[in-house]
Structure formats: C-alpha cells, structure tokens
PDB file of C-alpha atoms in Angstrom:
ATOM      1  CA  GLU P  27    -164.647 -67.731  60.626  1.00 78.00           C
ATOM      2  CA  PRO P  28    -165.535 -65.519  57.640  1.00 82.00           C
ATOM      3  CA  GLU P  29    -167.098 -67.299  54.696  1.00 94.00           C
ATOM      4  CA  VAL P  30    -168.460 -66.680  51.237  1.00 97.00           C
ATOM      5  CA  THR P  31    -172.241 -66.734  51.088  1.00 97.00           C
ATOM      6  CA  GLN P  32    -174.499 -67.225  48.078  1.00 98.00           C
ATOM      7  CA  THR P  33    -178.198 -66.757  47.418  1.00 97.00           C
ATOM      8  CA  PRO P  34    -180.432 -68.368  46.468  1.00 97.00           C
ATOM      9  CA  SER P  35    -179.379 -71.940  47.186  1.00 97.00           C
ATOM     10  CA  HIS P  36    -181.617 -73.190  44.399  1.00 97.00           C
ATOM     11  CA  GLN P  37    -183.091 -71.291  41.457  1.00 97.00           C
ATOM     12  CA  VAL P  38    -185.541 -72.747  38.977  1.00 98.00           C
ATOM     13  CA  THR P  39    -186.223 -70.736  35.829  1.00 98.00           C
ATOM     14  CA  GLN P  40    -187.713 -71.174  32.404  1.00 97.00           C
ATOM     15  CA  MET P  41    -185.600 -71.167  29.285  1.00 98.00           C
ATOM     16  CA  GLY P  42    -185.105 -67.652  27.958  1.00 97.00           C
ATOM     17  CA  GLN P  43    -185.536 -65.973  31.321  1.00 98.00           C
ATOM     18  CA  GLU P  44    -182.919 -63.831  33.028  1.00 98.00           C
ATOM     19  CA  VAL P  45    -181.434 -64.925  36.330  1.00 98.00           C
ATOM     20  CA  ILE P  46    -179.199 -63.154  38.808  1.00 97.00           C
ATOM     21  CA  LEU P  47    -177.093 -65.161  41.201  1.00 98.00           C
ATOM     22  CA  ARG P  48    -175.781 -63.343  44.234  1.00 97.00           C
ATOM     23  CA  CYS P  49    -172.652 -63.722  46.298  1.00 98.00           C
ATOM     24  CA  VAL P  50    -171.147 -61.957  49.278  1.00 97.00           C
ATOM     25  CA  PRO P  51    -167.385 -62.544  49.242  1.00 96.00           C
ATOM     26  CA  ILE P  52    -165.203 -62.546  52.343  1.00 94.00           C
ATOM     27  CA  SER P  53    -164.957 -58.910  53.413  1.00 90.00           C
ATOM     28  CA  ASN P  54    -161.216 -58.243  53.080  1.00 87.00           C
ATOM     29  CA  HIS P  55    -160.829 -60.185  49.840  1.00 91.00           C
ATOM     30  CA  LEU P  56    -159.992 -58.357  46.644  1.00 89.00           C
ATOM     31  CA  TYR P  57    -160.513 -60.958  43.914  1.00 91.00           C
ATOM     32  CA  PHE P  58    -163.813 -62.574  43.076  1.00 94.00           C
ATOM     33  CA  TYR P  59    -164.627 -65.492  40.853  1.00 95.00           C
ATOM     34  CA  TRP P  60    -167.509 -67.458  39.400  1.00 97.00           C
ATOM     35  CA  TYR P  61    -167.264 -71.138  38.552  1.00 97.00           C
ATOM     36  CA  ARG P  62    -169.828 -73.632  37.379  1.00 97.00           C
ATOM     37  CA  GLN P  63    -170.094 -77.378  37.772  1.00 97.00           C
ATOM     38  CA  ILE P  64    -172.458 -79.335  35.604  1.00 97.00           C
ATOM     39  CA  LEU P  65    -173.716 -82.417  37.442  1.00 94.00           C
ATOM     40  CA  GLY P  66    -171.067 -85.124  37.403  1.00 90.00           C
ATOM     41  CA  GLN P  67    -168.497 -82.954  35.683  1.00 92.00           C
ATOM     42  CA  LYS P  68    -165.535 -80.904  36.775  1.00 91.00           C
ATOM     43  CA  VAL P  69    -165.480 -77.397  38.180  1.00 94.00           C
ATOM     44  CA  GLU P  70    -165.088 -74.901  35.323  1.00 94.00           C
ATOM     45  CA  PHE P  71    -163.768 -71.354  35.571  1.00 93.00           C
ATOM     46  CA  LEU P  72    -166.106 -68.659  34.260  1.00 96.00           C
ATOM     47  CA  VAL P  73    -164.710 -65.263  35.226  1.00 95.00           C
ATOM     48  CA  SER P  74    -162.466 -63.397  37.627  1.00 92.00           C
ATOM     49  CA  PHE P  75    -163.092 -59.850  38.831  1.00 93.00           C
ATOM     50  CA  TYR P  76    -160.764 -57.342  40.434  1.00 90.00           C
ATOM     51  CA  ASN P  77    -160.909 -53.620  41.040  1.00 88.00           C
ATOM     52  CA  ASN P  78    -164.408 -53.372  39.617  1.00 90.00           C
ATOM     53  CA  GLU P  79    -163.630 -54.955  36.292  1.00 92.00           C
ATOM     54  CA  ILE P  80    -163.302 -58.354  34.700  1.00 94.00           C
ATOM     55  CA  SER P  81    -159.767 -59.653  35.002  1.00 89.00           C
ATOM     56  CA  GLU P  82    -160.089 -62.852  32.987  1.00 89.00           C
ATOM     57  CA  LYS P  83    -162.923 -64.832  31.448  1.00 92.00           C
ATOM     58  CA  SER P  84    -163.228 -68.242  29.892  1.00 92.00           C
ATOM     59  CA  GLU P  85    -164.769 -69.198  26.575  1.00 92.00           C
ATOM     60  CA  ILE P  86    -167.879 -70.254  28.485  1.00 94.00           C
ATOM     61  CA  PHE P  87    -168.446 -66.656  29.623  1.00 96.00           C
ATOM     62  CA  ASP P  88    -170.079 -65.351  26.457  1.00 95.00           C
ATOM     63  CA  ASP P  89    -172.297 -62.313  25.878  1.00 95.00           C
ATOM     64  CA  GLN P  90    -175.147 -63.951  27.795  1.00 96.00           C
ATOM     65  CA  PHE P  91    -173.169 -63.617  31.013  1.00 98.00           C
ATOM     66  CA  SER P  92    -172.262 -60.530  32.968  1.00 98.00           C
ATOM     67  CA  VAL P  93    -170.911 -59.771  36.407  1.00 97.00           C
ATOM     68  CA  GLU P  94    -171.288 -56.783  38.626  1.00 95.00           C
ATOM     69  CA  ARG P  95    -170.319 -55.516  42.040  1.00 93.00           C
ATOM     70  CA  PRO P  96    -173.309 -53.255  42.655  1.00 87.00           C
ATOM     71  CA  ASP P  97    -172.233 -52.202  46.145  1.00 88.00           C
ATOM     72  CA  GLY P  98    -169.413 -52.784  48.600  1.00 79.00           C
ATOM     73  CA  SER P  99    -170.448 -56.299  49.515  1.00 87.00           C
ATOM     74  CA  ASN P 100    -172.367 -58.087  46.762  1.00 93.00           C
ATOM     75  CA  PHE P 101    -170.986 -59.719  43.632  1.00 96.00           C
ATOM     76  CA  THR P 102    -173.524 -60.916  41.073  1.00 97.00           C
ATOM     77  CA  LEU P 103    -173.615 -63.153  38.021  1.00 98.00           C
ATOM     78  CA  LYS P 104    -176.360 -62.454  35.494  1.00 98.00           C
ATOM     79  CA  ILE P 105    -177.413 -64.813  32.749  1.00 98.00           C
ATOM     80  CA  ARG P 106    -179.527 -62.850  30.293  1.00 96.00           C
ATOM     81  CA  SER P 107    -181.410 -65.566  28.448  1.00 95.00           C
ATOM     82  CA  THR P 108    -180.995 -68.937  30.080  1.00 97.00           C
ATOM     83  CA  LYS P 109    -180.603 -72.134  28.081  1.00 97.00           C
ATOM     84  CA  LEU P 110    -181.170 -75.701  29.182  1.00 97.00           C
ATOM     85  CA  GLU P 111    -177.413 -76.270  29.156  1.00 97.00           C
ATOM     86  CA  ASP P 112    -176.943 -73.509  31.748  1.00 97.00           C
ATOM     87  CA  SER P 113    -178.341 -75.894  34.356  1.00 98.00           C
ATOM     88  CA  ALA P 114    -175.482 -76.400  36.794  1.00 98.00           C
ATOM     89  CA  MET P 115    -174.161 -75.552  40.218  1.00 98.00           C
ATOM     90  CA  TYR P 116    -172.667 -72.070  40.250  1.00 98.00           C
ATOM     91  CA  PHE P 117    -169.979 -71.334  42.792  1.00 98.00           C
ATOM     92  CA  CYS P 118    -168.677 -67.967  43.835  1.00 98.00           C
ATOM     93  CA  ALA P 119    -165.179 -67.744  45.299  1.00 96.00           C
ATOM     94  CA  SER P 120    -162.962 -65.013  46.652  1.00 94.00           C
ATOM     95  CA  SER P 121    -159.296 -64.615  47.452  1.00 91.00           C
ATOM     96  CA  GLU P 122    -157.051 -62.155  49.205  1.00 87.00           C
ATOM     97  CA  MET P 123    -154.208 -61.065  46.982  1.00 78.00           C
ATOM     98  CA  GLY P 124    -152.046 -59.288  49.504  1.00 54.00           C
ATOM     99  CA  THR P 125    -148.373 -58.458  49.466  1.00 48.00           C
ATOM    100  CA  SER P 126    -147.688 -62.012  50.583  1.00 53.00           C
ATOM    101  CA  GLY P 127    -149.110 -63.127  47.271  1.00 61.00           C
ATOM    102  CA  THR P 128    -151.686 -65.467  48.712  1.00 67.00           C
ATOM    103  CA  TYR P 129    -153.908 -66.933  46.076  1.00 79.00           C
ATOM    104  CA  GLU P 130    -156.080 -69.315  48.046  1.00 89.00           C
ATOM    105  CA  GLN P 131    -159.661 -69.183  46.850  1.00 92.00           C
ATOM    106  CA  TYR P 132    -162.514 -69.894  49.205  1.00 94.00           C
ATOM    107  CA  PHE P 133    -165.779 -71.109  47.792  1.00 96.00           C
ATOM    108  CA  GLY P 134    -169.352 -70.336  48.699  1.00 97.00           C
ATOM    109  CA  PRO P 135    -171.944 -73.103  49.106  1.00 97.00           C
ATOM    110  CA  GLY P 136    -173.199 -72.669  45.548  1.00 98.00           C
ATOM    111  CA  THR P 137    -176.461 -71.948  43.775  1.00 98.00           C
ATOM    112  CA  ARG P 138    -178.082 -74.811  41.942  1.00 98.00           C
ATOM    113  CA  LEU P 139    -179.625 -73.412  38.758  1.00 98.00           C
ATOM    114  CA  THR P 140    -182.237 -75.515  37.014  1.00 98.00           C
ATOM    115  CA  VAL P 141    -183.465 -74.328  33.624  1.00 98.00           C
ATOM    116  CA  THR P 142    -186.677 -75.951  32.413  1.00 97.00           C
TER     117      THR P 142
ATOM    118  CA  GLN H 872    -153.192 -82.116  26.623  1.00 65.00           C
ATOM    119  CA  LYS H 873    -155.501 -81.279  29.505  1.00 74.00           C
ATOM    120  CA  GLU H 874    -154.349 -78.432  31.715  1.00 89.00           C
ATOM    121  CA  VAL H 875    -154.775 -80.440  34.922  1.00 94.00           C
ATOM    122  CA  GLU H 876    -155.027 -84.221  34.929  1.00 94.00           C
ATOM    123  CA  GLN H 877    -156.053 -86.542  37.706  1.00 94.00           C
ATOM    124  CA  ASN H 878    -156.862 -90.213  37.881  1.00 86.00           C
ATOM    125  CA  SER H 879    -160.648 -90.249  38.239  1.00 81.00           C
ATOM    126  CA  GLY H 880    -160.588 -93.331  40.460  1.00 82.00           C
ATOM    127  CA  PRO H 881    -162.389 -94.553  42.366  1.00 91.00           C
ATOM    128  CA  LEU H 882    -159.536 -95.049  44.793  1.00 95.00           C
ATOM    129  CA  SER H 883    -160.423 -97.338  47.652  1.00 96.00           C
ATOM    130  CA  VAL H 884    -158.295 -97.692  50.788  1.00 97.00           C
ATOM    131  CA  PRO H 885    -158.966 -99.353  54.151  1.00 97.00           C
ATOM    132  CA  GLU H 886    -159.403 -97.234  57.252  1.00 97.00           C
ATOM    133  CA  GLY H 887    -156.041 -96.292  58.749  1.00 97.00           C
ATOM    134  CA  ALA H 888    -154.132 -96.652  55.487  1.00 97.00           C
ATOM    135  CA  ILE H 889    -152.364 -93.950  53.489  1.00 97.00           C
ATOM    136  CA  ALA H 890    -154.281 -92.581  50.500  1.00 97.00           C
ATOM    137  CA  SER H 891    -152.143 -91.192  47.679  1.00 97.00           C
ATOM    138  CA  LEU H 892    -153.673 -88.824  45.150  1.00 97.00           C
ATOM    139  CA  ASN H 893    -151.792 -87.588  42.103  1.00 96.00           C
ATOM    140  CA  CYS H 894    -152.075 -84.699  39.690  1.00 96.00           C
ATOM    141  CA  THR H 895    -150.107 -83.455  36.692  1.00 96.00           C
ATOM    142  CA  TYR H 896    -150.357 -80.086  35.001  1.00 95.00           C
ATOM    143  CA  SER H 897    -149.331 -78.750  31.613  1.00 92.00           C
ATOM    144  CA  ASP H 898    -148.547 -75.064  32.228  1.00 88.00           C
ATOM    145  CA  ARG H 899    -144.857 -75.046  33.155  1.00 88.00           C
ATOM    146  CA  GLY H 900    -145.167 -71.475  34.444  1.00 85.00           C
ATOM    147  CA  SER H 901    -147.731 -72.387  37.114  1.00 87.00           C
ATOM    148  CA  GLN H 902    -146.642 -71.394  40.606  1.00 85.00           C
ATOM    149  CA  SER H 903    -149.572 -72.132  42.910  1.00 91.00           C
ATOM    150  CA  PHE H 904    -151.193 -75.484  43.556  1.00 94.00           C
ATOM    151  CA  PHE H 905    -154.187 -76.450  45.632  1.00 96.00           C
ATOM    152  CA  TRP H 906    -156.068 -79.475  46.848  1.00 97.00           C
ATOM    153  CA  TYR H 907    -159.777 -79.167  47.466  1.00 97.00           C
ATOM    154  CA  ARG H 908    -162.114 -81.739  48.957  1.00 97.00           C
ATOM    155  CA  GLN H 909    -165.653 -81.927  47.623  1.00 97.00           C
ATOM    156  CA  TYR H 910    -168.380 -83.955  49.249  1.00 96.00           C
ATOM    157  CA  SER H 911    -171.285 -84.921  47.035  1.00 93.00           C
ATOM    158  CA  GLY H 912    -173.600 -81.953  46.482  1.00 92.00           C
ATOM    159  CA  LYS H 913    -171.305 -79.556  48.350  1.00 95.00           C
ATOM    160  CA  SER H 914    -168.835 -76.884  47.336  1.00 97.00           C
ATOM    161  CA  PRO H 915    -165.055 -77.409  47.112  1.00 97.00           C
ATOM    162  CA  GLU H 916    -163.308 -76.989  50.457  1.00 96.00           C
ATOM    163  CA  LEU H 917    -159.670 -75.911  50.472  1.00 95.00           C
ATOM    164  CA  ILE H 918    -157.531 -78.385  52.408  1.00 95.00           C
ATOM    165  CA  MET H 919    -153.972 -77.716  51.240  1.00 95.00           C
ATOM    166  CA  PHE H 920    -151.977 -75.290  49.149  1.00 94.00           C
ATOM    167  CA  ILE H 921    -148.341 -75.479  48.119  1.00 95.00           C
ATOM    168  CA  TYR H 922    -146.177 -72.993  46.272  1.00 92.00           C
ATOM    169  CA  SER H 923    -142.626 -74.373  46.640  1.00 92.00           C
ATOM    170  CA  ASN H 924    -140.997 -77.616  45.584  1.00 95.00           C
ATOM    171  CA  GLY H 925    -140.934 -80.271  48.252  1.00 96.00           C
ATOM    172  CA  ASP H 926    -143.325 -81.406  50.945  1.00 96.00           C
ATOM    173  CA  LYS H 927    -145.793 -79.466  53.035  1.00 96.00           C
ATOM    174  CA  GLU H 928    -147.475 -81.134  55.980  1.00 97.00           C
ATOM    175  CA  ASP H 929    -150.668 -80.138  57.770  1.00 96.00           C
ATOM    176  CA  GLY H 930    -151.985 -82.676  60.255  1.00 97.00           C
ATOM    177  CA  ARG H 931    -152.765 -85.898  58.412  1.00 97.00           C
ATOM    178  CA  PHE H 932    -152.294 -84.253  55.010  1.00 98.00           C
ATOM    179  CA  THR H 933    -149.042 -83.867  53.086  1.00 98.00           C
ATOM    180  CA  ALA H 934    -148.822 -82.076  49.750  1.00 97.00           C
ATOM    181  CA  GLN H 935    -145.848 -82.757  47.527  1.00 97.00           C
ATOM    182  CA  LEU H 936    -144.767 -80.587  44.604  1.00 97.00           C
ATOM    183  CA  ASN H 937    -142.238 -81.304  41.878  1.00 96.00           C
ATOM    184  CA  LYS H 938    -142.233 -78.449  39.381  1.00 94.00           C
ATOM    185  CA  ALA H 939    -139.606 -80.079  37.152  1.00 94.00           C
ATOM    186  CA  SER H 940    -141.918 -83.055  36.646  1.00 95.00           C
ATOM    187  CA  GLN H 941    -145.053 -80.863  36.731  1.00 95.00           C
ATOM    188  CA  TYR H 942    -146.481 -83.120  39.370  1.00 95.00           C
ATOM    189  CA  VAL H 943    -148.315 -82.487  42.619  1.00 97.00           C
ATOM    190  CA  SER H 944    -149.651 -85.067  45.025  1.00 97.00           C
ATOM    191  CA  LEU H 945    -151.631 -85.337  48.238  1.00 98.00           C
ATOM    192  CA  LEU H 946    -151.063 -87.970  50.882  1.00 98.00           C
ATOM    193  CA  ILE H 947    -153.686 -88.621  53.527  1.00 98.00           C
ATOM    194  CA  ARG H 948    -152.344 -90.577  56.497  1.00 98.00           C
ATOM    195  CA  ASP H 949    -154.519 -92.627  58.825  1.00 98.00           C
ATOM    196  CA  SER H 950    -157.427 -92.378  56.387  1.00 98.00           C
ATOM    197  CA  GLN H 951    -160.875 -92.162  57.960  1.00 97.00           C
ATOM    198  CA  PRO H 952    -164.286 -92.956  56.455  1.00 97.00           C
ATOM    199  CA  SER H 953    -165.037 -89.222  56.735  1.00 96.00           C
ATOM    200  CA  ASP H 954    -162.237 -88.615  54.222  1.00 97.00           C
ATOM    201  CA  SER H 955    -164.367 -90.302  51.559  1.00 97.00           C
ATOM    202  CA  ALA H 956    -164.955 -87.567  49.008  1.00 97.00           C
ATOM    203  CA  THR H 957    -163.767 -86.320  45.646  1.00 96.00           C
ATOM    204  CA  TYR H 958    -160.388 -84.581  45.778  1.00 97.00           C
ATOM    205  CA  LEU H 959    -159.810 -81.801  43.293  1.00 97.00           C
ATOM    206  CA  CYS H 960    -156.386 -80.657  42.201  1.00 97.00           C
ATOM    207  CA  ALA H 961    -156.293 -77.001  41.142  1.00 95.00           C
ATOM    208  CA  VAL H 962    -153.527 -74.993  39.512  1.00 93.00           C
ATOM    209  CA  ILE H 963    -153.151 -71.253  39.011  1.00 88.00           C
ATOM    210  CA  LEU H 964    -152.045 -70.605  35.438  1.00 82.00           C
ATOM    211  CA  LEU H 965    -149.718 -67.844  34.271  1.00 77.00           C
ATOM    212  CA  ASN H 966    -152.734 -65.626  33.554  1.00 73.00           C
ATOM    213  CA  ASN H 967    -153.807 -66.047  37.216  1.00 75.00           C
ATOM    214  CA  ASP H 968    -156.836 -68.172  36.379  1.00 80.00           C
ATOM    215  CA  MET H 969    -157.401 -71.341  38.360  1.00 86.00           C
ATOM    216  CA  ARG H 970    -158.032 -74.590  36.554  1.00 91.00           C
ATOM    217  CA  PHE H 971    -159.358 -77.731  38.178  1.00 94.00           C
ATOM    218  CA  GLY H 972    -158.737 -81.356  37.427  1.00 94.00           C
ATOM    219  CA  ALA H 973    -161.711 -83.662  37.085  1.00 93.00           C
ATOM    220  CA  GLY H 974    -161.140 -84.982  40.596  1.00 95.00           C
ATOM    221  CA  THR H 975    -160.305 -88.343  42.150  1.00 96.00           C
ATOM    222  CA  ARG H 976    -163.035 -90.086  44.077  1.00 96.00           C
ATOM    223  CA  LEU H 977    -161.689 -91.590  47.297  1.00 97.00           C
ATOM    224  CA  THR H 978    -163.509 -94.200  49.343  1.00 97.00           C
ATOM    225  CA  VAL H 979    -162.179 -95.159  52.775  1.00 97.00           C
ATOM    226  CA  LYS H 980    -163.635 -98.470  53.912  1.00 96.00           C
ATOM    227  CA  PRO H 981    -164.147 -99.112  57.645  1.00 93.00           C
TER     228      PRO H 981
END
C-alpha cells in the first residue's frame, strides 16, 4: 500500500540554523500539506501546496518558512532560522483531489525537530 | 469559538463496550469530515471520512454527521484495548484547509 514517507525521523539543530524537512508524497496525489504538532498539543495546519505553488497558509507559516517541490517526488519544508519554539513534530500529508472530489489526507510518520 | 471542538477526555470504556466520540465545528460551509486515530508518538491515521448527512459504517466504526447541528461523531463498537488512542476530528473548511480538534483520549480497559 502506497504511503507518505518523511526524512529524517529526528532532527536536532541549534537555534538560528536552517533545517530542511523532506517528504515523498503518495505518487498519484496532487495536493501536499505540512502540519506541526507541538508536544501535547493539537495538530496545526501550516501550508497546502498544489500545482507547484502554495494554495493556503496559516498564520504560523511566516517568512521563516518555505516549501518547495524540487523534483517530481520530493516535497520539502525549510525553516530558515530556527527558534526554540519551532521544536515540534512536523507531519507531511498528501491527498488525491480527483474528479470524485476525494479529500482524504494521508500522513507521513513525521519528523521530530528539536531546536536547542 | 474554536473551529473544531472535541471533549478532551479521557474517555474510559470497558472492553467490548461502545465508545462514543463527539465533535462540533463552527464553519457551516464545511463539507468534509474525518476521524483520525493517533497513538502516542505516532502520526494521525485516517480511520473514517464522511461527506453526507447520516451514518456511515466501516467494520466496528460508525461515523455520524448532522450538518444542521454542525455535529459529527464516531462510534466504536466492541471496543478493544488496541483502540486506546487519541481520536482526532478534522474538518475541511470552505477554503479547503483542514482543521483538527484537540482530540479525545480513549482508554479501553480489559
């Protein structure tokens, strides 16, 4: 069964450093998403991406964040200058928005980002 | 008003009982509703989706949607200890973004 994959599973970085989190969505999916979950809190939407551009973004997704689809398979989230409060689990998800209008999003296993 | 509200629990039921999880949402234009299960330290796993008013059954799970009341629920029949997890209600808003509730923690006691 196809699945969303993410690398690395755990990333430790120092405050102020740049990090890139990587995701490979399910191959026939057209919409891609990033979410974050701070420990003990709810899953929060960051950004959605379709047709090589950002579709929607939340207030969390400020100028420090960017997303890219550098090739036909990868989808990345970059945080330019990490802060302590960026420590969280980051989930990538993808969905197939076909003519049937299916919206189900499937999540990857997540990348735990720890900023020290 | 929060976009998606759930009772945080914990909800505790004995093995074999029916677990009932509830969710309300504020965006009246929402059309798509999802239940995810999340085990501690893991990612959300899609278990049910419902788009039309009424009931939708899949094995031991039944999702119920009432758009007039802006209410969606999940029933788990014959609850098993392996069902112990946090259940997340998610709603697609008019702008096509998905919003999650805070989740209800369910414990099924043997």
